[in-house]
CSV table of C-alpha atoms and ligand atoms in Angstrom, one decimal:
chain,number,residue,atom,x,y,z
A,1,MET,CA,0.1,0.2,0.6
A,2,THR,CA,1.2,3.3,-1.1
A,3,LYS,CA,1.7,5.1,2.4
A,4,GLY,CA,1.4,9.0,3.4
A,5,LEU,CA,0.5,9.4,-0.5
A,6,GLU,CA,-2.3,12.4,0.1
A,7,LYS,CA,-3.3,14.3,-3.4
A,8,ARG,CA,-4.2,17.4,-1.8
A,9,GLU,CA,-3.2,19.3,-4.9
A,10,THR,CA,-4.4,18.7,-8.6
A,11,GLU,CA,-0.9,18.5,-9.5
A,12,SER,CA,-0.4,15.9,-7.8
A,13,LEU,CA,-3.7,14.0,-9.8
A,14,ALA,CA,-2.4,10.7,-11.7
A,15,LEU,CA,-4.4,11.6,-14.6
A,16,PHE,CA,-1.8,14.4,-14.8
A,17,GLY,CA,1.9,13.4,-14.5
A,18,GLY,CA,1.7,12.5,-10.4
A,19,PRO,CA,2.1,9.2,-8.4
A,20,ARG,CA,-0.9,6.8,-8.6
A,21,LEU,CA,-2.5,6.7,-5.6
A,22,PHE,CA,-2.4,2.9,-5.4
A,23,SER,CA,0.6,0.8,-5.8
A,24,THR,CA,-1.3,-2.2,-7.1
A,25,PRO,CA,-5.2,-2.6,-8.8
A,26,LYS,CA,-8.2,-2.1,-7.3
A,27,PRO,CA,-10.8,-4.2,-9.6
A,28,THR,CA,-14.1,-4.8,-9.9
A,29,SER,CA,-12.9,-8.5,-10.2
A,30,ASN,CA,-14.0,-10.6,-7.3
A,31,LEU,CA,-11.3,-13.2,-7.5
A,32,VAL,CA,-12.1,-14.6,-4.3
A,33,ARG,CA,-10.0,-17.1,-3.0
A,34,PRO,CA,-10.3,-20.1,-1.4
A,35,ASP,CA,-8.8,-21.9,1.7
A,36,TYR,CA,-6.3,-23.2,0.3
A,37,ASP,CA,-5.8,-26.0,2.0
A,38,ARG,CA,-9.5,-27.0,1.9
A,39,PHE,CA,-8.8,-27.0,-1.9
A,40,PHE,CA,-6.2,-28.7,-2.1
A,41,GLU,CA,-8.3,-31.9,0.3
A,42,TYR,CA,-11.0,-31.6,-2.6
A,43,VAL,CA,-8.1,-32.1,-4.9
A,44,GLN,CA,-6.8,-35.6,-3.6
A,45,ARG,CA,-10.2,-36.2,-3.5
A,46,MET,CA,-10.1,-36.3,-7.2
A,47,GLU,CA,-8.5,-39.3,-7.0
A,48,THR,CA,-10.3,-41.4,-4.8
A,49,ALA,CA,-14.1,-40.4,-4.4
A,50,PRO,CA,-16.7,-42.6,-6.1
A,51,VAL,CA,-18.6,-39.8,-8.0
A,52,ARG,CA,-17.2,-37.0,-10.0
A,53,LEU,CA,-15.7,-34.1,-7.9
A,54,THR,CA,-18.2,-33.0,-10.4
A,55,GLU,CA,-21.5,-34.2,-9.6
A,56,GLU,CA,-20.9,-33.5,-6.0
A,57,LEU,CA,-20.7,-29.9,-7.0
A,58,GLU,CA,-23.2,-29.9,-9.0
A,59,GLN,CA,-25.7,-31.8,-5.8
A,60,ARG,CA,-24.2,-29.2,-3.8
A,61,LEU,CA,-25.2,-26.1,-6.5
A,62,ALA,CA,-28.8,-27.6,-6.5
A,63,THR,CA,-29.2,-27.9,-3.3
A,64,MET,CA,-28.1,-24.7,-2.2
A,65,HIS,CA,-30.6,-23.7,-5.5
A,66,GLU,CA,-33.1,-25.0,-3.9
A,67,VAL,CA,-34.1,-27.1,-7.4
A,68,LYS,CA,-33.6,-30.6,-8.5
A,69,HIS,CA,-30.8,-30.3,-11.8
A,70,CYS,CA,-27.3,-29.0,-12.2
A,71,ILE,CA,-25.7,-29.6,-15.4
A,72,THR,CA,-22.0,-27.8,-15.0
A,73,ALA,CA,-20.4,-26.7,-18.4
A,74,ASN,CA,-17.1,-25.5,-19.1
A,75,SER,CA,-18.6,-21.4,-18.8
A,76,GLY,CA,-21.5,-19.4,-18.5
A,77,PHE,CA,-21.2,-18.4,-22.4
A,78,TRP,CA,-21.3,-22.2,-23.7
A,79,ALA,CA,-23.8,-23.4,-20.8
A,80,LEU,CA,-26.2,-20.1,-22.5
A,81,ALA,CA,-25.6,-21.4,-25.6
A,82,LEU,CA,-26.4,-25.1,-24.4
A,83,LEU,CA,-29.4,-23.9,-23.3
A,84,ILE,CA,-30.4,-21.6,-25.6
A,85,ASP,CA,-30.4,-24.4,-28.1
A,86,ALA,CA,-32.5,-26.4,-26.2
A,87,LEU,CA,-35.4,-24.5,-25.1
A,88,ARG,CA,-35.7,-22.3,-28.3
A,89,LEU,CA,-39.3,-22.4,-30.0
A,90,PRO,CA,-38.6,-24.3,-33.4
A,91,GLY,CA,-39.2,-22.6,-36.5
A,92,ARG,CA,-39.0,-19.4,-35.1
A,93,ASN,CA,-35.6,-17.5,-34.7
A,94,GLU,CA,-35.3,-14.6,-32.8
A,95,VAL,CA,-34.6,-13.9,-28.9
A,96,ILE,CA,-35.5,-11.2,-26.3
A,97,LEU,CA,-32.6,-9.8,-24.8
A,98,PRO,CA,-31.8,-6.6,-22.6
A,99,SER,CA,-29.1,-3.9,-24.2
A,100,LEU,CA,-27.7,-2.8,-21.6
A,101,THR,CA,-26.1,-6.6,-20.4
A,102,TYR,CA,-22.7,-8.4,-20.4
A,103,ARG,CA,-20.9,-8.0,-23.4
A,104,ARG,CA,-21.1,-11.2,-24.7
A,105,MET,CA,-24.7,-12.2,-24.5
A,106,ALA,CA,-26.0,-11.4,-27.8
A,107,ASP,CA,-22.8,-13.3,-29.2
A,108,ILE,CA,-24.4,-16.1,-28.0
A,109,ILE,CA,-27.8,-15.7,-29.2
A,110,ALA,CA,-26.0,-15.2,-32.8
A,111,TRP,CA,-23.7,-18.7,-32.4
A,112,VAL,CA,-26.9,-20.6,-31.8
A,113,GLY,CA,-28.3,-18.7,-35.3
A,114,LEU,CA,-30.7,-17.0,-34.3
A,115,ILE,CA,-31.6,-13.2,-33.9
A,116,PRO,CA,-30.4,-11.1,-30.7
A,117,HIS,CA,-34.1,-8.8,-29.9
A,118,PHE,CA,-32.6,-5.9,-28.1
A,119,CYS,CA,-35.9,-4.6,-24.9
A,120,ASP,CA,-35.4,-1.9,-22.9
A,121,ILE,CA,-34.5,-2.1,-19.1
A,122,GLU,CA,-36.6,-0.4,-15.8
A,123,ARG,CA,-34.7,2.4,-14.7
A,124,SER,CA,-35.4,1.4,-11.0
A,125,THR,CA,-33.9,-1.7,-11.8
A,126,LEU,CA,-31.5,-1.8,-14.9
A,127,ALA,CA,-33.3,-5.2,-15.8
A,128,ASN,CA,-36.0,-5.8,-18.2
A,129,SER,CA,-39.4,-6.3,-17.4
A,130,ALA,CA,-42.8,-7.8,-18.8
A,131,ASP,CA,-42.9,-3.8,-19.5
A,132,THR,CA,-40.2,-3.9,-21.4
A,133,VAL,CA,-40.3,-7.4,-23.0
A,134,LEU,CA,-43.7,-7.2,-24.3
A,135,PRO,CA,-43.2,-5.0,-27.3
A,136,CYS,CA,-40.2,-6.9,-29.2
A,137,VAL,CA,-42.7,-9.9,-28.4
A,138,ASN,CA,-44.0,-11.3,-32.4
A,139,GLU,CA,-44.5,-14.8,-34.3
A,140,GLN,CA,-40.5,-15.0,-34.0
A,141,THR,CA,-39.8,-15.0,-30.9
A,142,ALA,CA,-38.4,-18.1,-29.7
A,143,ALA,CA,-37.1,-17.1,-25.9
A,144,ILE,CA,-36.9,-14.8,-23.2
A,145,ILE,CA,-34.1,-14.1,-21.3
A,146,GLY,CA,-34.6,-12.6,-18.1
A,147,VAL,CA,-31.1,-11.0,-16.3
A,148,HIS,CA,-31.5,-9.9,-13.2
A,149,PRO,CA,-28.6,-6.6,-12.9
A,150,VAL,CA,-25.8,-6.2,-10.6
A,151,GLY,CA,-27.5,-5.9,-7.6
A,152,GLY,CA,-31.9,-6.5,-6.9
A,153,HIS,CA,-33.4,-8.2,-9.5
A,154,CYS,CA,-35.3,-8.6,-13.1
A,155,ASP,CA,-39.2,-8.5,-13.1
A,156,ILE,CA,-39.6,-12.4,-12.8
A,157,ASP,CA,-43.3,-12.7,-11.7
A,158,GLY,CA,-44.3,-10.3,-14.7
A,159,LEU,CA,-41.5,-12.4,-17.3
A,160,SER,CA,-42.6,-15.7,-15.9
A,161,SER,CA,-46.7,-14.7,-16.6
A,162,LEU,CA,-46.1,-13.1,-19.8
A,163,ALA,CA,-44.0,-15.8,-20.7
A,164,ARG,CA,-46.2,-18.8,-19.8
A,165,ASN,CA,-49.2,-16.5,-21.6
A,166,HIS,CA,-47.2,-16.8,-24.8
A,167,ARG,CA,-45.9,-19.9,-24.3
A,168,ILE,CA,-42.7,-19.0,-24.7
A,169,PRO,CA,-39.7,-20.5,-23.0
A,170,LEU,CA,-37.9,-18.2,-20.5
A,171,ILE,CA,-34.6,-18.2,-19.6
A,172,PHE,CA,-33.0,-16.0,-16.4
A,173,ASP,CA,-29.7,-15.1,-16.3
A,174,SER,CA,-28.5,-14.7,-13.0
A,175,VAL,CA,-24.7,-14.9,-13.0
A,176,GLU,CA,-25.3,-11.7,-10.5
A,177,SER,CA,-27.9,-13.1,-8.4
A,178,VAL,CA,-26.3,-16.6,-7.4
A,179,HIS,CA,-27.1,-16.3,-3.7
A,180,GLU,CA,-30.2,-14.7,-3.4
A,181,ARG,CA,-34.0,-14.4,-2.8
A,182,HIS,CA,-37.0,-13.6,-4.6
A,183,LYS,CA,-40.1,-13.5,-2.0
A,184,GLY,CA,-38.2,-15.8,0.3
A,185,LYS,CA,-37.4,-18.5,-2.5
A,186,ARG,CA,-33.5,-19.1,-3.3
A,187,ILE,CA,-32.6,-18.0,-7.0
A,188,GLY,CA,-32.7,-21.0,-9.3
A,189,SER,CA,-35.6,-22.6,-9.8
A,190,PHE,CA,-37.5,-19.5,-11.9
A,191,GLY,CA,-38.8,-19.9,-15.5
A,192,ASP,CA,-37.8,-23.0,-17.7
A,193,ALA,CA,-34.0,-22.8,-16.7
A,194,GLU,CA,-31.4,-20.6,-15.2
A,195,LEU,CA,-27.9,-19.2,-16.1
A,196,PHE,CA,-24.9,-19.0,-13.5
A,197,SER,CA,-21.0,-18.6,-14.2
A,198,ILE,CA,-18.6,-19.5,-12.0
A,199,GLY,CA,-15.7,-17.4,-13.9
A,200,ALA,CA,-13.5,-16.1,-11.5
A,201,SER,CA,-15.2,-12.6,-11.4
A,202,LYS,CA,-18.3,-14.2,-10.2
A,203,LEU,CA,-19.6,-14.8,-6.6
A,204,VAL,CA,-18.2,-18.6,-6.7
A,205,ASN,CA,-15.6,-19.0,-8.2
A,206,GLY,CA,-14.2,-22.4,-10.0
A,207,PHE,CA,-11.5,-20.3,-12.2
A,208,GLU,CA,-13.7,-20.3,-15.3
A,209,GLY,CA,-17.4,-22.5,-15.6
A,210,GLY,CA,-20.9,-22.3,-15.8
A,211,TYR,CA,-23.8,-24.2,-14.7
A,212,ILE,CA,-27.5,-24.1,-15.6
A,213,THR,CA,-30.2,-24.9,-12.6
A,214,THR,CA,-33.9,-26.3,-13.7
A,215,ASN,CA,-37.1,-28.6,-12.0
A,216,ASP,CA,-37.2,-29.9,-15.7
A,217,PRO,CA,-35.8,-33.4,-16.4
A,218,LYS,CA,-36.1,-33.8,-19.5
A,219,LEU,CA,-34.6,-30.5,-20.3
A,220,ALA,CA,-31.8,-31.7,-18.1
A,221,ASP,CA,-31.3,-35.2,-19.8
A,222,THR,CA,-31.1,-32.6,-22.8
A,223,LEU,CA,-28.5,-30.7,-21.8
A,224,ARG,CA,-26.9,-33.6,-20.3
A,225,HIS,CA,-26.7,-35.5,-23.4
A,226,LYS,CA,-25.8,-32.4,-25.3
A,227,ARG,CA,-22.7,-31.0,-23.3
A,228,CYS,CA,-20.7,-34.3,-24.2
A,229,GLY,CA,-21.0,-32.9,-28.2
A,230,ALA,CA,-23.9,-34.9,-28.8
A,231,GLY,CA,-27.0,-34.0,-30.5
A,232,ALA,CA,-27.4,-32.2,-34.7
A,233,GLY,CA,-26.2,-29.3,-35.9
A,234,LYS,CA,-23.4,-27.7,-34.4
A,235,THR,CA,-21.9,-29.9,-31.7
A,236,LEU,CA,-19.9,-29.1,-28.3
A,237,ASN,CA,-18.0,-30.5,-26.1
A,238,VAL,CA,-18.3,-28.2,-23.2
A,239,GLN,CA,-17.8,-30.2,-19.5
A,240,LEU,CA,-16.3,-29.3,-16.9
A,241,PRO,CA,-13.1,-30.5,-15.8
A,242,ASP,CA,-12.8,-31.8,-12.2
A,243,ILE,CA,-10.2,-29.5,-10.8
A,244,HIS,CA,-13.0,-26.6,-11.8
A,245,ALA,CA,-15.3,-28.7,-9.4
A,246,ALA,CA,-12.3,-28.5,-6.5
A,247,MET,CA,-11.8,-25.4,-7.1
A,248,ALA,CA,-15.8,-23.9,-6.5
A,249,LEU,CA,-16.6,-26.7,-3.9
A,250,SER,CA,-13.9,-24.8,-1.8
A,251,GLY,CA,-15.5,-21.7,-2.7
A,252,LEU,CA,-19.0,-22.7,-1.5
A,253,ASP,CA,-17.1,-23.8,1.9
A,254,GLY,CA,-16.1,-20.6,2.4
A,255,LEU,CA,-19.2,-18.2,1.4
A,256,ALA,CA,-20.8,-17.7,3.9
A,257,SER,CA,-17.9,-15.6,5.3
A,258,GLN,CA,-17.1,-14.7,2.3
A,259,LEU,CA,-20.6,-13.1,2.3
A,260,GLU,CA,-19.6,-11.3,5.4
A,261,ARG,CA,-16.8,-9.8,4.3
A,262,ASN,CA,-18.6,-7.9,0.5
A,263,LEU,CA,-21.2,-6.9,3.2
A,264,ALA,CA,-18.4,-5.2,5.3
A,265,ARG,CA,-16.9,-3.9,2.0
A,266,PHE,CA,-20.5,-2.6,0.8
A,267,GLU,CA,-20.9,-1.1,3.8
A,268,ARG,CA,-17.6,0.7,4.4
A,269,TYR,CA,-19.0,2.2,0.5
A,270,ARG,CA,-22.8,3.2,2.4
A,271,GLU,CA,-21.2,5.4,5.1
A,272,GLU,CA,-18.0,6.3,3.1
A,273,LEU,CA,-20.4,7.7,0.2
A,274,ALA,CA,-23.4,9.7,2.5
A,275,ASP,CA,-21.2,12.8,2.9
A,276,ILE,CA,-20.3,13.1,-0.7
A,277,PRO,CA,-23.2,15.2,-3.0
A,278,PHE,CA,-24.1,13.5,-5.7
A,279,LEU,CA,-22.7,10.1,-6.4
A,280,ARG,CA,-25.5,7.3,-4.8
A,281,LEU,CA,-24.6,4.1,-4.0
A,282,VAL,CA,-27.2,1.5,-5.9
A,283,GLU,CA,-28.9,0.1,-2.5
A,284,GLN,CA,-30.2,-3.6,-1.9
A,285,ASP,CA,-33.1,-4.4,-1.0
A,286,THR,CA,-32.4,-6.5,2.0
A,287,ALA,CA,-35.1,-9.3,1.7
A,288,THR,CA,-33.6,-10.5,-1.1
A,289,GLU,CA,-30.7,-11.4,0.9
A,290,PRO,CA,-27.8,-9.6,-1.7
A,291,SER,CA,-24.2,-10.9,-1.6
A,292,HIS,CA,-22.8,-7.4,-2.4
A,293,LYS,CA,-20.5,-9.3,-4.8
A,294,ASN,CA,-20.5,-5.8,-6.9
A,295,ILE,CA,-21.2,-1.9,-6.0
A,296,VAL,CA,-22.7,0.6,-8.0
A,297,MET,CA,-22.7,3.7,-7.8
A,298,GLU,CA,-24.6,6.1,-9.4
A,299,VAL,CA,-23.7,9.9,-11.4
A,300,LEU,CA,-26.2,12.0,-10.9
A,301,ASP,CA,-26.4,14.8,-12.5
A,302,CYS,CA,-25.0,17.9,-10.4
A,303,TRP,CA,-21.5,15.6,-9.6
A,304,PRO,CA,-19.2,17.8,-11.6
A,305,PHE,CA,-17.6,14.9,-14.4
A,306,SER,CA,-18.6,12.6,-16.4
A,307,ARG,CA,-19.5,9.0,-15.5
A,308,ASP,CA,-16.7,8.8,-18.4
A,309,GLN,CA,-14.3,11.3,-17.0
A,310,THR,CA,-15.1,10.2,-13.4
A,311,VAL,CA,-13.8,6.4,-14.5
A,312,GLN,CA,-10.5,7.9,-16.8
A,313,LEU,CA,-9.4,10.1,-13.2
A,314,LEU,CA,-9.9,7.1,-11.2
A,315,ASN,CA,-8.5,4.7,-14.0
A,316,ALA,CA,-5.1,7.0,-13.4
A,317,GLU,CA,-5.2,6.1,-10.1
A,318,MET,CA,-5.1,2.2,-10.5
A,319,ILE,CA,-8.6,2.9,-9.5
A,320,LEU,CA,-10.4,0.5,-11.9
A,321,ALA,CA,-13.7,0.8,-11.4
A,322,ARG,CA,-15.7,0.4,-14.8
A,323,ALA,CA,-18.5,2.0,-16.5
A,324,TYR,CA,-21.3,-0.1,-15.9
A,325,TYR,CA,-21.9,-2.5,-18.8
A,326,ALA,CA,-21.4,0.2,-21.6
A,327,PRO,CA,-21.5,0.4,-24.0
A,328,PRO,CA,-24.9,-0.7,-24.0
A,329,LEU,CA,-25.1,-3.6,-27.0
A,330,THR,CA,-27.3,-1.7,-29.4
A,331,HIS,CA,-24.3,1.1,-29.2
A,332,LYS,CA,-21.6,-1.0,-30.4
A,333,PRO,CA,-21.4,-2.1,-34.7
A,334,MET,CA,-22.3,-5.3,-34.8
A,335,THR,CA,-21.7,-7.4,-37.1
A,336,TYR,CA,-24.5,-10.1,-37.7
A,337,LEU,CA,-28.2,-9.9,-37.9
A,338,HIS,CA,-29.8,-8.3,-35.0
A,339,ILE,CA,-33.4,-6.0,-34.3
A,340,ALA,CA,-33.0,-2.8,-31.8
A,341,THR,CA,-35.9,0.2,-32.2
A,342,ALA,CA,-35.8,3.2,-29.5
A,343,LEU,CA,-34.3,2.1,-26.1
A,344,PRO,CA,-34.8,5.0,-23.8
A,345,ASN,CA,-34.1,4.1,-20.6
A,346,THR,CA,-31.2,2.2,-22.1
A,347,ASP,CA,-30.2,5.3,-23.2
A,348,TRP,CA,-30.3,7.7,-20.0
A,349,ALA,CA,-28.4,4.4,-18.1
A,350,ALA,CA,-25.8,4.2,-19.7
A,351,ASN,CA,-23.9,7.2,-19.2
A,352,ARG,CA,-24.7,6.9,-15.5
A,353,PHE,CA,-23.7,4.4,-13.6
A,354,ILE,CA,-20.0,2.9,-12.1
A,355,SER,CA,-19.1,0.2,-11.0
A,356,MET,CA,-16.9,0.6,-7.9
A,357,PRO,CA,-13.6,-1.2,-6.7
A,358,CYS,CA,-14.2,-4.4,-4.6
A,359,GLY,CA,-13.9,-8.4,-4.1
A,360,HIS,CA,-10.9,-10.5,-2.9
A,361,LEU,CA,-7.8,-7.4,-3.5
A,362,VAL,CA,-10.1,-4.4,-2.0
A,363,SER,CA,-9.6,-3.7,1.9
A,364,LEU,CA,-12.1,-1.5,4.1
A,365,ASP,CA,-8.9,1.0,4.2
A,366,ASP,CA,-8.8,0.8,0.5
A,367,ILE,CA,-12.6,1.9,0.1
A,368,SER,CA,-12.2,4.7,2.5
A,369,ARG,CA,-8.8,6.1,0.4
A,370,ILE,CA,-10.9,5.9,-2.8
A,371,ALA,CA,-13.8,7.8,-1.2
A,372,ASP,CA,-11.4,10.7,-0.3
A,373,PHE,CA,-10.1,10.9,-3.5
A,374,LEU,CA,-13.4,11.4,-5.0
A,375,ARG,CA,-14.0,14.2,-2.3
A,376,LEU,CA,-10.6,15.7,-3.6
A,377,LEU,CA,-12.2,15.3,-7.0
A,378,GLN,CA,-14.9,17.5,-5.9
A,379,ARG,CA,-12.9,20.2,-4.1
A,380,HIS,CA,-10.9,21.1,-7.0
A,381,ALA,CA,-13.8,19.8,-9.7
A,382,CYS,CA,-12.8,23.8,-11.6
A,383,ALA,CA,-9.3,23.1,-11.5
A,384,ILE,CA,-9.0,19.3,-12.9
A,385,LEU,CA,-12.0,20.3,-15.6
A,386,ASP,CA,-9.6,22.8,-16.4
A,387,ARG,CA,-6.6,21.1,-16.4
A,388,MET,CA,-8.0,17.7,-18.8
A,389,ALA,CA,-9.9,20.5,-21.4
A,390,LYS,CA,-6.1,21.6,-21.6
A,391,GLN,CA,-4.8,17.7,-21.9
A,392,GLN,CA,-7.4,17.4,-24.6
A,393,GLN,CA,-6.3,20.7,-26.8
A,394,PRO,CA,-4.0,19.2,-30.0
A,395,ALA,CA,-0.5,20.4,-29.1
B,401,PLP,C1,-20.1,-13.1,-16.5
B,401,PLP,C2,-20.8,-14.0,-17.7
B,401,PLP,C3,-21.7,-14.3,-18.2
B,401,PLP,C4,-21.3,-15.9,-18.9
B,401,PLP,O1,-19.9,-16.4,-18.0
B,401,PLP,P1,-18.6,-16.9,-18.4
B,401,PLP,O2,-18.6,-18.3,-17.6
B,401,PLP,O3,-17.8,-15.4,-18.1
B,401,PLP,O4,-18.2,-17.3,-19.8
B,401,PLP,C5,-23.2,-14.2,-18.0
B,401,PLP,N1,-24.2,-13.3,-17.8
B,401,PLP,C6,-23.9,-13.0,-17.0
B,401,PLP,C7,-24.7,-11.5,-16.4
B,401,PLP,C8,-22.3,-12.5,-16.6
B,401,PLP,O5,-21.4,-11.5,-15.6
């Protein structure tokens, strides 16, 4: 840790050539590390255990999600590809998804051979809802993806009844809501199936990997069959190697203590941001038992810097805050066929939110120092903006 470095003067900002506030990066990725010994115990079991470790992981996850079936795969990306392919209504070619979301979501749909049809989000949840999906439903709709945002949920009940009424398969991307509850029930058994990831940046770290949960035994069978490369058309072998299961299982053993640490980080942000006007911590409904894996801040209109300027200033200091799901997928050039109409709420949200550093590599003290830096930005806003503008001018 860089001790004693006080950014009192505008001159000392790293963006203007001063020393960085942190000597090691402060990321937004969870990068949680399990107990070392525990991990190696699981690795040893790989050779001796009567059932494969991936099966043990599947049982453990099914129990956690209060659902009948869990099917692992080598990533969330390929798990979703399998799932869309398995659930799509035959003879139809559109999948509805939000634009403000995980950057590769539309690629997955295109890979399966279908057309992404982008819907808007609600401002209150930053997620899609029955109201935003309904205008996109047509006779070509093959499936709907409800995506849980970072913090909070998409409209689980509304999307479920819309999908039921129109007899369209419904998938929830629940990567960001692994351990939460909706009306008391664990996330994992809503819609036709739910998708999760155990990549290194997620709540449960399996190095890489993903899984699907469902209560539908036929769908579970199909997915188990498909992940081994069996099936018509494009085939994939996307099984999860046991070493990933060892990592994820040791992560699950340490989940309760991780949740406590995440909550402490969130509370530190809340405390620190309370006296910084125009930066708003996105609060979470405690009834959902949020995991606080990621922390999102809204840049309100009166904050002197734009969202992107704020991120730029932070990044220069090794505070690797990131623009929240930026840019929305519909703001990027796309090489494949897709459908997008006006998405006013997506456009509104596109430049307002920041994912703040959190996870294993960020201490409570780091958070206080980040907040101090934000206070400094606010105090010297005029001088800093002036200097930034000069930097932009061609020499
Ligand atoms: C990370 C992520 C995925 C994909 O998971 P990978 O295991 O990284 O392929 C899908 N959806 C969301 C919302 C994600 O954050």
